[in-house]
Backbone as ProteinMPNN parsed JSONL, in Angstrom:
{"seq_chain_A": "DNVVILAEEADSVEDVDLKSISRLLEFRDFFQLEEENTGQPLKTRLVTEVIDSGKADIFFQAGAKDFLIPHKFVSEIIAQISQDPDLQEIYRQLLKEPGNNIYVKPIELYFKKIPVRATFGDCMKAAQIRKEVCLGVKIGAESAEMGKNFGLYLPPDKNVVFELGEQDALVTLAEMIN", "coords_chain_A": {"N_chain_A": [[0.732, -1.018, 0.013], [1.994, 1.462, 0.092], [4.857, 3.16, -0.919], [7.811, 3.597, -0.018], [10.115, 6.075, -0.43], [13.201, 6.231, 0.122], [16.258, 8.03, 1.052], [19.045, 8.511, -0.912], [22.738, 7.884, -0.952], [24.909, 11.107, -1.592], [26.731, 13.651, -2.358], [26.4, 16.071, -1.197], [23.742, 17.61, 1.271], [21.551, 18.823, -0.122], [21.705, 17.652, -2.683], [21.22, 14.816, -1.856], [18.556, 15.446, -1.285], [17.251, 16.492, -3.876], [17.791, 13.816, -5.336], [15.866, 12.546, -4.4], [13.622, 13.995, -4.532], [13.336, 13.747, -7.556], [12.684, 10.996, -7.721], [10.329, 10.876, -6.473], [9.171, 12.31, -8.291], [9.274, 10.64, -10.37], [7.575, 8.233, -9.347], [4.763, 10.125, -9.125], [4.089, 10.614, -11.094], [4.31, 7.715, -12.504], [1.974, 7.01, -11.296], [0.049, 8.502, -12.041], [-0.341, 7.879, -14.556], [-0.868, 5.451, -14.428], [-3.846, 5.569, -13.148], [-5.198, 6.902, -15.382], [-5.147, 5.183, -16.926], [-6.818, 2.98, -15.482], [-8.642, 4.339, -14.781], [-9.38, 4.051, -12.076], [-8.693, 5.476, -8.72], [-5.602, 5.441, -7.176], [-4.763, 3.697, -4.206], [-2.447, 3.708, -3.189], [0.296, 4.741, -1.144], [2.867, 7.957, -1.001], [5.72, 7.855, 0.535], [8.173, 9.703, 1.455], [11.969, 9.817, 2.32], [12.874, 12.918, 4.172], [15.972, 14.823, 4.055], [16.439, 17.458, 5.027], [14.392, 19.314, 6.252], [13.197, 21.758, 6.107], [12.53, 21.884, 3.725], [10.385, 20.541, 3.452], [7.392, 21.394, 2.185], [8.039, 21.309, -0.841], [8.165, 18.447, -1.207], [5.755, 17.708, -0.731], [4.294, 18.935, -2.563], [5.394, 17.846, -5.076], [4.302, 15.383, -4.471], [4.168, 13.844, -2.432], [2.705, 11.995, 0.142], [3.639, 11.51, 2.792], [6.052, 11.894, 5.069], [9.361, 11.212, 6.007], [11.707, 12.128, 8.822], [14.58, 11.55, 9.734], [16.839, 12.296, 10.895], [15.763, 14.396, 12.607], [14.477, 12.705, 14.451], [16.473, 10.829, 15.461], [17.836, 13.054, 16.776], [16.21, 14.15, 18.51], [16.346, 11.426, 20.455], [18.785, 11.388, 21.169], [19.405, 13.315, 22.712], [17.348, 13.319, 24.714], [18.734, 11.075, 25.807], [21.139, 12.122, 26.738], [20.021, 13.274, 29.295], [19.167, 10.771, 30.502], [21.167, 8.73, 30.572], [20.324, 6.213, 31.188], [18.392, 5.675, 29.167], [19.547, 4.552, 27.101], [20.021, 2.142, 26.916], [17.494, 1.504, 26.985], [16.35, 2.062, 24.258], [17.706, 0.793, 22.444], [17.221, -1.661, 23.514], [14.382, -1.665, 22.117], [14.79, -0.757, 19.547], [16.567, -2.612, 18.494], [17.559, -4.778, 15.632], [16.21, -8.373, 14.698], [13.055, -6.728, 15.393], [11.589, -4.241, 17.025], [9.707, -1.786, 15.434], [8.843, 1.301, 14.042], [5.69, 2.167, 12.841], [3.127, 3.714, 10.65], [-0.26, 3.12, 11.205], [-3.338, 2.214, 10.075], [-6.268, 3.636, 11.0], [-8.462, 1.988, 11.112], [-7.489, -0.134, 11.881], [-7.49, -0.36, 15.104], [-9.875, 0.525, 16.238], [-13.366, -0.212, 15.916], [-15.525, 1.258, 14.545], [-16.065, 3.531, 12.399], [-16.44, 6.963, 11.417], [-14.773, 8.148, 14.566], [-14.958, 9.003, 17.908], [-12.172, 9.946, 20.3], [-10.002, 9.818, 22.651], [-6.366, 10.365, 23.452], [-5.601, 8.819, 25.211], [-7.73, 6.603, 24.938], [-6.585, 5.186, 22.386], [-3.825, 4.712, 23.095], [-4.869, 2.648, 24.124], [-6.387, 1.029, 22.504], [-3.974, 0.248, 21.123], [-2.778, -0.681, 22.556], [-3.905, -3.253, 23.136], [-3.47, -4.753, 21.015], [-0.75, -5.271, 21.45], [0.799, -3.389, 20.855], [2.989, -0.273, 21.054], [1.58, 2.67, 21.35], [2.575, 6.122, 20.249], [1.822, 7.98, 19.154], [-0.768, 10.23, 17.243], [-1.812, 10.027, 13.725], [-3.216, 12.699, 11.894], [-4.442, 12.512, 8.666], [-6.16, 14.689, 7.059], [-4.585, 16.909, 7.527], [-1.931, 16.369, 6.605], [-0.71, 17.947, 4.919], [-0.075, 20.292, 5.95], [2.093, 22.265, 6.618], [1.938, 24.44, 9.543], [0.951, 22.878, 10.91], [2.264, 20.505, 12.201], [2.339, 18.558, 9.779], [0.401, 16.999, 10.294], [0.965, 15.447, 12.421], [0.828, 14.133, 15.639], [2.841, 13.952, 18.508], [4.293, 12.916, 21.105], [0.702, 13.497, 21.968], [-1.159, 14.755, 24.687], [-2.618, 12.804, 26.992], [-4.976, 13.286, 26.937], [-5.935, 14.604, 25.06], [-8.435, 15.13, 22.635], [-9.381, 12.976, 19.576], [-11.112, 13.237, 16.379], [-11.379, 10.756, 14.348], [-11.372, 9.597, 11.093], [-11.214, 7.644, 8.169], [-8.857, 8.172, 7.052], [-7.165, 8.861, 8.654], [-4.16, 7.803, 11.297], [-2.946, 5.826, 13.447], [0.843, 6.453, 15.506], [2.834, 4.074, 15.822], [4.537, 1.931, 18.075], [6.099, -1.141, 17.282], [6.381, -4.75, 16.96], [8.395, -6.138, 14.165], [6.581, -6.226, 10.985], [6.149, -8.814, 8.762]], "CA_chain_A": [[0.074, 0.208, -0.287], [2.914, 1.964, 0.202], [5.692, 3.308, -1.715], [8.617, 4.602, 0.514], [11.728, 6.581, -0.951], [14.842, 6.288, 0.859], [17.986, 9.016, 0.906], [20.801, 7.862, -1.257], [24.061, 8.79, -0.532], [24.989, 11.948, -2.216], [27.937, 15.121, -2.07], [25.511, 17.172, 0.224], [22.207, 17.474, 1.537], [20.582, 19.204, -1.183], [22.144, 16.706, -3.353], [20.411, 13.714, -1.583], [17.315, 15.788, -1.45], [17.288, 16.629, -5.121], [17.25, 12.448, -5.831], [14.611, 12.134, -3.462], [12.475, 14.345, -4.889], [13.624, 13.307, -8.341], [12.346, 9.445, -7.582], [9.18, 11.161, -6.229], [8.323, 12.584, -9.461], [9.208, 9.405, -11.48], [6.392, 7.601, -8.993], [3.715, 10.354, -8.954], [4.003, 10.214, -13.267], [3.539, 6.308, -12.789], [0.655, 6.724, -10.499], [-1.003, 9.114, -12.684], [-0.524, 7.141, -15.837], [-1.595, 4.054, -13.998], [-4.857, 6.52, -12.899], [-5.497, 7.187, -16.15], [-5.348, 3.452, -17.868], [-7.508, 1.945, -14.639], [-9.987, 4.863, -14.359], [-9.51, 3.768, -10.771], [-7.762, 6.372, -8.005], [-4.75, 4.303, -6.604], [-4.431, 4.055, -2.556], [-0.864, 3.765, -2.801], [0.62, 6.304, -0.483], [4.308, 8.162, -1.253], [6.5, 7.984, 1.545], [9.487, 9.718, 1.554], [12.575, 10.654, 3.23], [13.72, 14.147, 3.982], [16.882, 15.018, 4.9], [16.392, 18.706, 4.688], [12.847, 19.355, 7.222], [12.844, 22.874, 5.923], [12.118, 21.405, 2.119], [9.076, 19.775, 3.334], [6.438, 21.47, 1.681], [8.482, 21.024, -2.212], [8.114, 16.925, -1.276], [4.219, 17.612, -0.666], [3.848, 19.294, -4.031], [5.554, 17.19, -5.786], [3.057, 14.279, -4.336], [4.328, 12.986, -1.433], [1.599, 11.772, 1.127], [3.646, 11.613, 3.994], [7.531, 11.885, 4.768], [9.761, 10.727, 7.018], [12.429, 13.101, 9.2], [14.985, 10.571, 10.764], [18.004, 13.136, 11.683], [15.114, 14.772, 13.654], [14.022, 11.586, 15.607], [17.968, 10.814, 16.527], [18.419, 13.831, 17.808], [15.746, 14.017, 20.151], [16.741, 10.478, 20.801], [20.398, 11.65, 21.584], [18.974, 14.997, 23.93], [16.839, 12.437, 26.054], [19.746, 10.203, 26.298], [21.799, 13.077, 27.421], [19.484, 13.664, 30.379], [18.99, 10.081, 31.304], [22.09, 7.848, 30.293], [19.783, 4.901, 31.434], [17.574, 5.172, 28.06], [20.158, 4.476, 25.71], [19.523, 0.688, 26.907], [15.867, 1.005, 26.669], [16.291, 2.198, 22.912], [18.877, -0.414, 22.251], [16.315, -2.91, 23.102], [13.191, -1.07, 21.546], [14.966, -0.59, 17.888], [17.593, -4.006, 17.299], [17.234, -5.939, 14.41], [15.02, -8.006, 14.228], [12.801, -6.312, 16.743], [10.576, -3.553, 16.806], [9.76, -0.597, 14.434], [7.875, 2.574, 14.274], [4.929, 2.199, 12.202], [1.708, 4.343, 10.675], [-0.892, 2.056, 10.759], [-4.813, 2.99, 9.541], [-7.186, 3.512, 12.339], [-9.337, 0.751, 11.364], [-6.687, -1.684, 13.186], [-7.59, -0.534, 16.462], [-11.109, 1.302, 16.118], [-14.272, -0.802, 14.699], [-16.27, 1.857, 14.162], [-15.159, 4.635, 12.062], [-15.407, 7.634, 12.522], [-14.483, 7.513, 16.242], [-14.235, 10.482, 18.786], [-11.358, 9.157, 21.028], [-8.898, 10.595, 23.774], [-4.679, 9.734, 22.983], [-5.77, 7.649, 25.797], [-8.01, 5.673, 24.171], [-5.803, 4.911, 21.04], [-2.655, 4.03, 23.409], [-4.859, 1.119, 25.179], [-6.233, 0.008, 21.777], [-2.867, -0.053, 20.676], [-1.989, -1.847, 23.828], [-4.555, -4.719, 22.74], [-2.723, -5.369, 19.928], [0.626, -5.427, 21.833], [1.704, -2.52, 20.492], [2.855, 1.317, 21.917], [0.672, 4.024, 20.839], [3.234, 6.995, 20.219], [1.184, 9.271, 18.6], [-1.323, 10.313, 16.023], [-1.35, 11.215, 12.307], [-4.35, 13.017, 11.116], [-4.885, 12.865, 7.162], [-6.354, 16.069, 6.731], [-3.52, 17.822, 7.777], [-0.825, 15.921, 6.452], [-0.068, 18.461, 3.621], [0.252, 21.381, 6.544], [3.327, 22.483, 7.991], [2.017, 24.906, 10.244], [0.202, 21.636, 12.113], [3.442, 19.532, 11.98], [2.016, 17.533, 9.192], [-0.878, 16.129, 11.185], [1.788, 14.568, 13.106], [0.853, 14.26, 17.082], [3.671, 13.049, 19.126], [2.803, 12.235, 21.716], [0.089, 14.217, 22.753], [-1.785, 14.462, 26.292], [-3.313, 11.456, 27.097], [-6.522, 13.567, 27.215], [-6.416, 15.249, 23.75], [-9.504, 14.3, 22.098], [-9.493, 13.319, 18.472], [-11.968, 12.944, 15.498], [-10.569, 10.238, 13.853], [-11.643, 8.866, 10.236], [-10.486, 6.789, 7.301], [-7.551, 8.934, 6.668], [-6.172, 9.041, 9.969], [-3.783, 6.404, 11.551], [-1.767, 5.676, 14.817], [1.966, 5.922, 14.659], [3.098, 2.791, 16.699], [5.837, 0.995, 17.79], [5.49, -2.447, 17.211], [7.115, -6.252, 16.05], [8.89, -6.145, 12.599], [6.181, -6.634, 10.264], [7.118, -9.835, 7.933]], "C_chain_A": [[0.82, 1.367, -0.206], [4.125, 1.974, -0.483], [6.947, 4.315, -1.033], [10.204, 4.713, -0.199], [12.671, 7.099, 0.144], [15.792, 7.323, 0.392], [18.625, 8.357, 0.104], [21.769, 8.918, -0.941], [24.249, 10.133, -1.751], [26.147, 12.854, -1.692], [27.546, 16.033, -0.952], [23.94, 16.982, 0.196], [21.488, 17.778, 0.738], [20.387, 18.611, -2.622], [21.05, 15.316, -3.084], [18.726, 14.434, -1.698], [16.542, 15.835, -2.703], [16.994, 15.2, -5.878], [16.294, 11.987, -5.391], [13.406, 12.737, -4.209], [12.328, 14.059, -6.587], [12.748, 11.803, -9.063], [10.958, 10.055, -7.365], [8.309, 11.31, -7.372], [7.823, 11.558, -10.349], [7.924, 8.533, -10.804], [5.124, 8.061, -9.532], [3.607, 10.358, -10.844], [3.339, 8.735, -13.574], [2.19, 6.169, -12.351], [0.021, 7.334, -11.568], [-1.469, 8.176, -14.065], [-1.457, 6.179, -15.374], [-3.035, 4.653, -13.7], [-5.842, 6.142, -14.267], [-6.208, 5.543, -16.882], [-6.607, 2.711, -17.309], [-8.728, 2.937, -14.571], [-10.341, 4.667, -12.634], [-8.362, 4.646, -10.07], [-7.078, 5.11, -7.003], [-4.868, 5.088, -5.153], [-3.551, 4.515, -1.997], [-0.491, 4.973, -1.941], [2.495, 6.574, -0.962], [4.861, 8.337, -0.027], [7.898, 8.851, 1.422], [10.477, 10.344, 2.207], [13.523, 11.699, 2.963], [14.557, 13.98, 4.797], [17.21, 16.79, 5.331], [14.782, 19.173, 5.467], [12.52, 20.284, 6.356], [12.439, 22.839, 4.157], [11.24, 20.304, 1.882], [7.898, 19.654, 2.797], [6.613, 21.35, -0.114], [8.314, 19.262, -1.993], [6.669, 17.238, -1.649], [3.746, 17.857, -1.713], [4.411, 18.198, -5.245], [5.171, 15.524, -5.636], [3.322, 13.328, -3.031], [3.448, 12.856, -0.277], [1.987, 12.343, 2.537], [5.275, 11.483, 4.28], [8.417, 11.906, 6.062], [11.291, 11.835, 7.365], [13.448, 12.402, 9.725], [16.246, 11.614, 11.301], [16.989, 13.953, 12.849], [15.037, 14.163, 14.616], [15.49, 11.368, 16.487], [18.151, 11.857, 17.425], [17.843, 14.024, 18.896], [16.126, 13.03, 21.27], [17.976, 10.881, 21.723], [19.805, 12.93, 22.643], [18.247, 14.285, 25.008], [18.221, 11.447, 26.659], [20.9, 10.753, 27.323], [21.543, 13.171, 29.055], [19.627, 12.554, 31.147], [19.754, 9.029, 30.565], [21.09, 6.487, 30.363], [18.998, 4.542, 30.184], [18.127, 4.719, 27.189], [19.722, 3.04, 25.84], [18.122, 0.509, 26.36], [15.837, 1.177, 24.884], [17.091, 0.954, 22.226], [17.967, -1.555, 22.074], [15.099, -2.805, 22.174], [13.595, -1.161, 20.064], [16.037, -1.77, 17.677], [16.999, -4.419, 16.415], [17.648, -7.837, 14.836], [14.637, -7.677, 15.456], [11.816, -5.59, 16.165], [10.891, -2.338, 15.688], [8.588, 0.216, 14.482], [6.962, 2.399, 12.671], [3.868, 3.152, 12.157], [1.001, 3.543, 10.105], [-2.375, 2.871, 10.825], [-5.316, 2.794, 10.701], [-8.031, 2.499, 12.316], [-9.13, -0.264, 12.112], [-7.246, -1.527, 14.212], [-9.322, -0.197, 16.71], [-12.487, -0.191, 15.113], [-15.094, -0.381, 14.094], [-15.834, 3.275, 14.23], [-15.936, 5.624, 11.181], [-15.451, 7.405, 13.857], [-14.126, 8.933, 16.964], [-13.521, 9.424, 19.904], [-10.316, 10.251, 21.45], [-7.273, 9.829, 22.966], [-4.666, 8.187, 23.957], [-6.076, 6.385, 25.691], [-7.437, 4.756, 22.983], [-4.609, 4.349, 21.536], [-3.76, 2.631, 23.886], [-5.473, 0.374, 23.67], [-4.889, -0.065, 20.88], [-2.104, -1.111, 21.348], [-2.384, -3.676, 23.73], [-3.915, -5.626, 21.396], [-1.379, -5.868, 20.096], [1.394, -4.54, 21.163], [1.7, -1.016, 21.144], [2.45, 1.844, 20.986], [2.116, 5.448, 20.961], [3.103, 8.305, 19.559], [-0.267, 8.971, 17.552], [-0.963, 11.037, 14.837], [-2.872, 11.676, 11.709], [-4.153, 13.424, 9.429], [-5.017, 14.22, 6.599], [-5.491, 17.183, 6.486], [-2.183, 17.501, 7.694], [-0.154, 17.1, 5.51], [0.116, 20.38, 4.68], [0.975, 21.655, 7.716], [3.118, 22.885, 9.065], [1.608, 23.658, 11.755], [1.295, 20.437, 12.128], [3.018, 18.349, 11.026], [0.812, 16.523, 9.715], [-0.427, 15.072, 11.917], [1.463, 15.039, 15.103], [1.627, 13.405, 18.047], [4.28, 13.355, 20.382], [1.783, 13.777, 22.311], [-0.492, 14.067, 23.768], [-2.773, 13.379, 26.112], [-5.257, 11.918, 26.882], [-7.185, 14.392, 26.052], [-7.61, 13.948, 22.858], [-9.373, 14.164, 20.696], [-10.89, 13.033, 17.751], [-11.481, 12.071, 14.621], [-11.741, 9.659, 12.869], [-10.649, 8.03, 9.369], [-9.402, 7.286, 7.391], [-6.453, 8.999, 7.49], [-5.495, 7.615, 10.711], [-3.255, 6.833, 12.913], [-0.195, 5.769, 14.454], [2.417, 4.462, 16.177], [4.218, 2.434, 16.883], [5.397, -0.346, 18.177], [6.257, -3.321, 16.387], [7.443, -5.728, 14.744], [7.646, -6.747, 12.097], [6.478, -7.458, 9.04], [6.679, -10.139, 6.86]], "O_chain_A": [[0.206, 2.402, -0.468], [4.602, 0.867, -0.731], [7.094, 5.492, -1.362], [11.075, 3.869, -0.41], [12.741, 8.15, 0.782], [16.043, 7.353, -0.813], [18.847, 7.237, 0.565], [21.734, 10.134, -0.756], [23.635, 9.995, -2.809], [26.458, 12.718, -0.509], [28.225, 16.562, -0.071], [23.195, 16.416, -0.604], [20.506, 17.041, 0.647], [19.495, 18.821, -3.444], [20.259, 14.896, -3.929], [17.823, 13.785, -2.226], [15.405, 15.368, -2.77], [16.202, 15.167, -6.82], [15.763, 11.001, -5.902], [12.381, 12.103, -4.46], [11.171, 14.14, -7.001], [12.364, 11.558, -10.207], [10.214, 9.681, -8.271], [7.207, 10.799, -7.569], [6.728, 11.413, -10.893], [7.157, 8.075, -11.651], [4.359, 7.323, -10.153], [2.652, 9.888, -11.462], [2.421, 8.444, -14.341], [1.369, 5.406, -12.858], [-0.719, 6.55, -12.163], [-2.604, 7.889, -14.448], [-2.609, 6.058, -15.791], [-3.755, 3.844, -14.286], [-6.835, 5.415, -14.293], [-7.325, 5.109, -17.164], [-7.355, 2.035, -18.016], [-9.824, 2.437, -14.316], [-11.365, 5.073, -12.085], [-7.24, 4.671, -10.577], [-7.642, 4.226, -6.359], [-4.99, 6.282, -4.88], [-3.425, 5.243, -1.012], [-1.003, 6.08, -2.11], [3.257, 5.638, -1.202], [4.28, 9.226, 0.595], [8.827, 8.067, 1.226], [10.178, 11.406, 2.753], [14.464, 11.741, 2.171], [14.467, 13.383, 5.869], [18.235, 17.139, 5.917], [13.983, 19.34, 4.545], [11.564, 19.983, 5.64], [12.092, 23.849, 3.545], [11.126, 19.508, 0.95], [7.252, 18.61, 2.711], [5.58, 21.299, -0.781], [8.391, 18.768, -3.118], [6.332, 17.055, -2.819], [2.779, 17.192, -2.084], [3.713, 17.873, -6.206], [5.568, 14.631, -6.385], [2.731, 12.283, -2.763], [3.487, 13.871, 0.418], [1.36, 13.121, 3.257], [5.786, 10.758, 3.427], [8.127, 12.598, 7.037], [11.92, 12.296, 6.413], [13.26, 12.694, 10.906], [16.441, 11.448, 12.505], [17.472, 14.117, 13.969], [15.377, 14.639, 15.699], [15.676, 11.604, 17.681], [18.529, 11.725, 18.589], [18.375, 14.102, 20.003], [16.249, 13.298, 22.466], [18.002, 10.641, 22.93], [20.595, 12.97, 23.585], [18.482, 14.595, 26.175], [18.497, 11.254, 27.843], [21.412, 10.19, 28.291], [22.429, 13.159, 29.91], [20.065, 12.705, 32.287], [19.046, 8.323, 29.847], [21.211, 5.712, 29.414], [18.825, 3.347, 29.947], [17.43, 4.346, 26.246], [19.038, 2.617, 24.908], [17.703, -0.329, 25.561], [15.231, 0.298, 24.271], [16.55, 0.329, 21.314], [17.821, -2.248, 21.067], [14.796, -3.781, 21.488], [12.753, -1.641, 19.305], [16.402, -1.865, 16.505], [15.768, -4.423, 16.423], [18.714, -8.384, 15.117], [15.263, -7.974, 16.474], [11.206, -5.926, 15.149], [11.989, -2.041, 15.219], [7.498, -0.161, 14.912], [7.518, 2.496, 11.578], [3.465, 3.59, 13.235], [1.169, 3.127, 8.958], [-2.551, 3.909, 11.462], [-4.924, 1.893, 11.443], [-8.419, 2.028, 13.385], [-9.867, -1.021, 12.743], [-7.729, -2.585, 14.616], [-9.886, -0.916, 17.535], [-12.347, -0.793, 14.049], [-15.639, -1.02, 13.194], [-15.463, 3.993, 15.159], [-16.163, 5.166, 10.061], [-16.141, 6.493, 14.313], [-13.247, 9.733, 16.643], [-14.05, 8.391, 20.313], [-9.918, 11.229, 20.818], [-7.249, 8.947, 22.108], [-4.151, 7.087, 23.753], [-5.439, 5.38, 26.006], [-7.921, 3.647, 22.757], [-4.072, 3.524, 20.796], [-3.191, 1.541, 23.948], [-5.14, -0.802, 23.523], [-5.042, -0.573, 19.769], [-1.277, -1.961, 21.019], [-1.781, -4.717, 23.991], [-3.973, -6.806, 21.052], [-0.821, -6.632, 19.309], [2.561, -4.802, 20.87], [0.687, -0.554, 21.668], [2.822, 1.621, 19.834], [2.547, 5.547, 22.11], [3.845, 9.279, 19.432], [-0.699, 7.873, 17.202], [-0.273, 12.045, 14.687], [-3.553, 10.862, 11.085], [-3.759, 14.532, 9.066], [-4.212, 14.778, 5.854], [-5.543, 18.074, 5.639], [-1.315, 18.035, 8.384], [1.075, 17.062, 5.436], [0.379, 21.428, 4.091], [0.84, 21.511, 8.931], [3.686, 22.282, 9.975], [1.868, 23.641, 12.958], [0.813, 19.308, 12.035], [3.291, 17.206, 11.392], [0.584, 15.371, 9.345], [-1.042, 14.025, 12.119], [1.856, 16.073, 15.644], [1.207, 12.302, 18.396], [4.874, 14.433, 20.385], [2.192, 14.78, 22.896], [-0.45, 12.868, 24.043], [-3.558, 13.207, 25.18], [-6.279, 11.244, 26.754], [-8.354, 14.766, 25.949], [-7.629, 12.74, 22.62], [-9.207, 15.28, 20.203], [-11.805, 12.612, 18.459], [-10.921, 12.737, 13.75], [-12.817, 9.288, 13.338], [-9.504, 7.761, 9.733], [-8.702, 6.551, 8.088], [-5.255, 9.135, 7.245], [-6.108, 6.548, 10.731], [-3.176, 7.984, 13.341], [0.192, 5.315, 13.377], [2.018, 4.383, 17.339], [5.045, 2.536, 15.977], [4.609, -0.663, 19.068], [6.762, -2.949, 15.327], [6.721, -4.858, 14.255], [7.391, -7.83, 12.624], [7.095, -6.846, 8.168], [7.309, -10.904, 6.129]]}, "name": "protein", "num_of_chains": 1, "seq": "DNVVILAEEADSVEDVDLKSISRLLEFRDFFQLEEENTGQPLKTRLVTEVIDSGKADIFFQAGAKDFLIPHKFVSEIIAQISQDPDLQEIYRQLLKEPGNNIYVKPIELYFKKIPVRATFGDCMKAAQIRKEVCLGVKIGAESAEMGKNFGLYLPPDKNVVFELGEQDALVTLAEMIN"}
């Protein structure tokens, strides 16, 4: 259901993102051609690794539906470890291979009736039932809005209420999917 474009090695950050945008445009053209040939909209999502988060709006204009900013995530982990060195072993266990990964999974995996009005605490409980850890919520309708962090709420307060529909997802830590 997803095409993930990971950043390739290059001489500079600009070159890395330029290669990713080029691949993204190739896939977008292919998807448009496929939709024209079949007359059916594709549900496939394009997820692109962005090195320079300041360019995220360019990726959305080029057709990305979601993006990954691994450097930002890694720097947040390092900041946490610098404050509490014991966290390093926790992260090592959580993210070792093979093992757990961070996923953005459709909301219908967690709730029977969609749309649903749920607190983040409800989302955490729904993920727990599936033996997963809910890290946040992804609101599909906000995915192109930089001012709303592209619809990512990581982690919101447990009491925050979300109106969740078919386009929305939970960001979870779960065992690797085979």
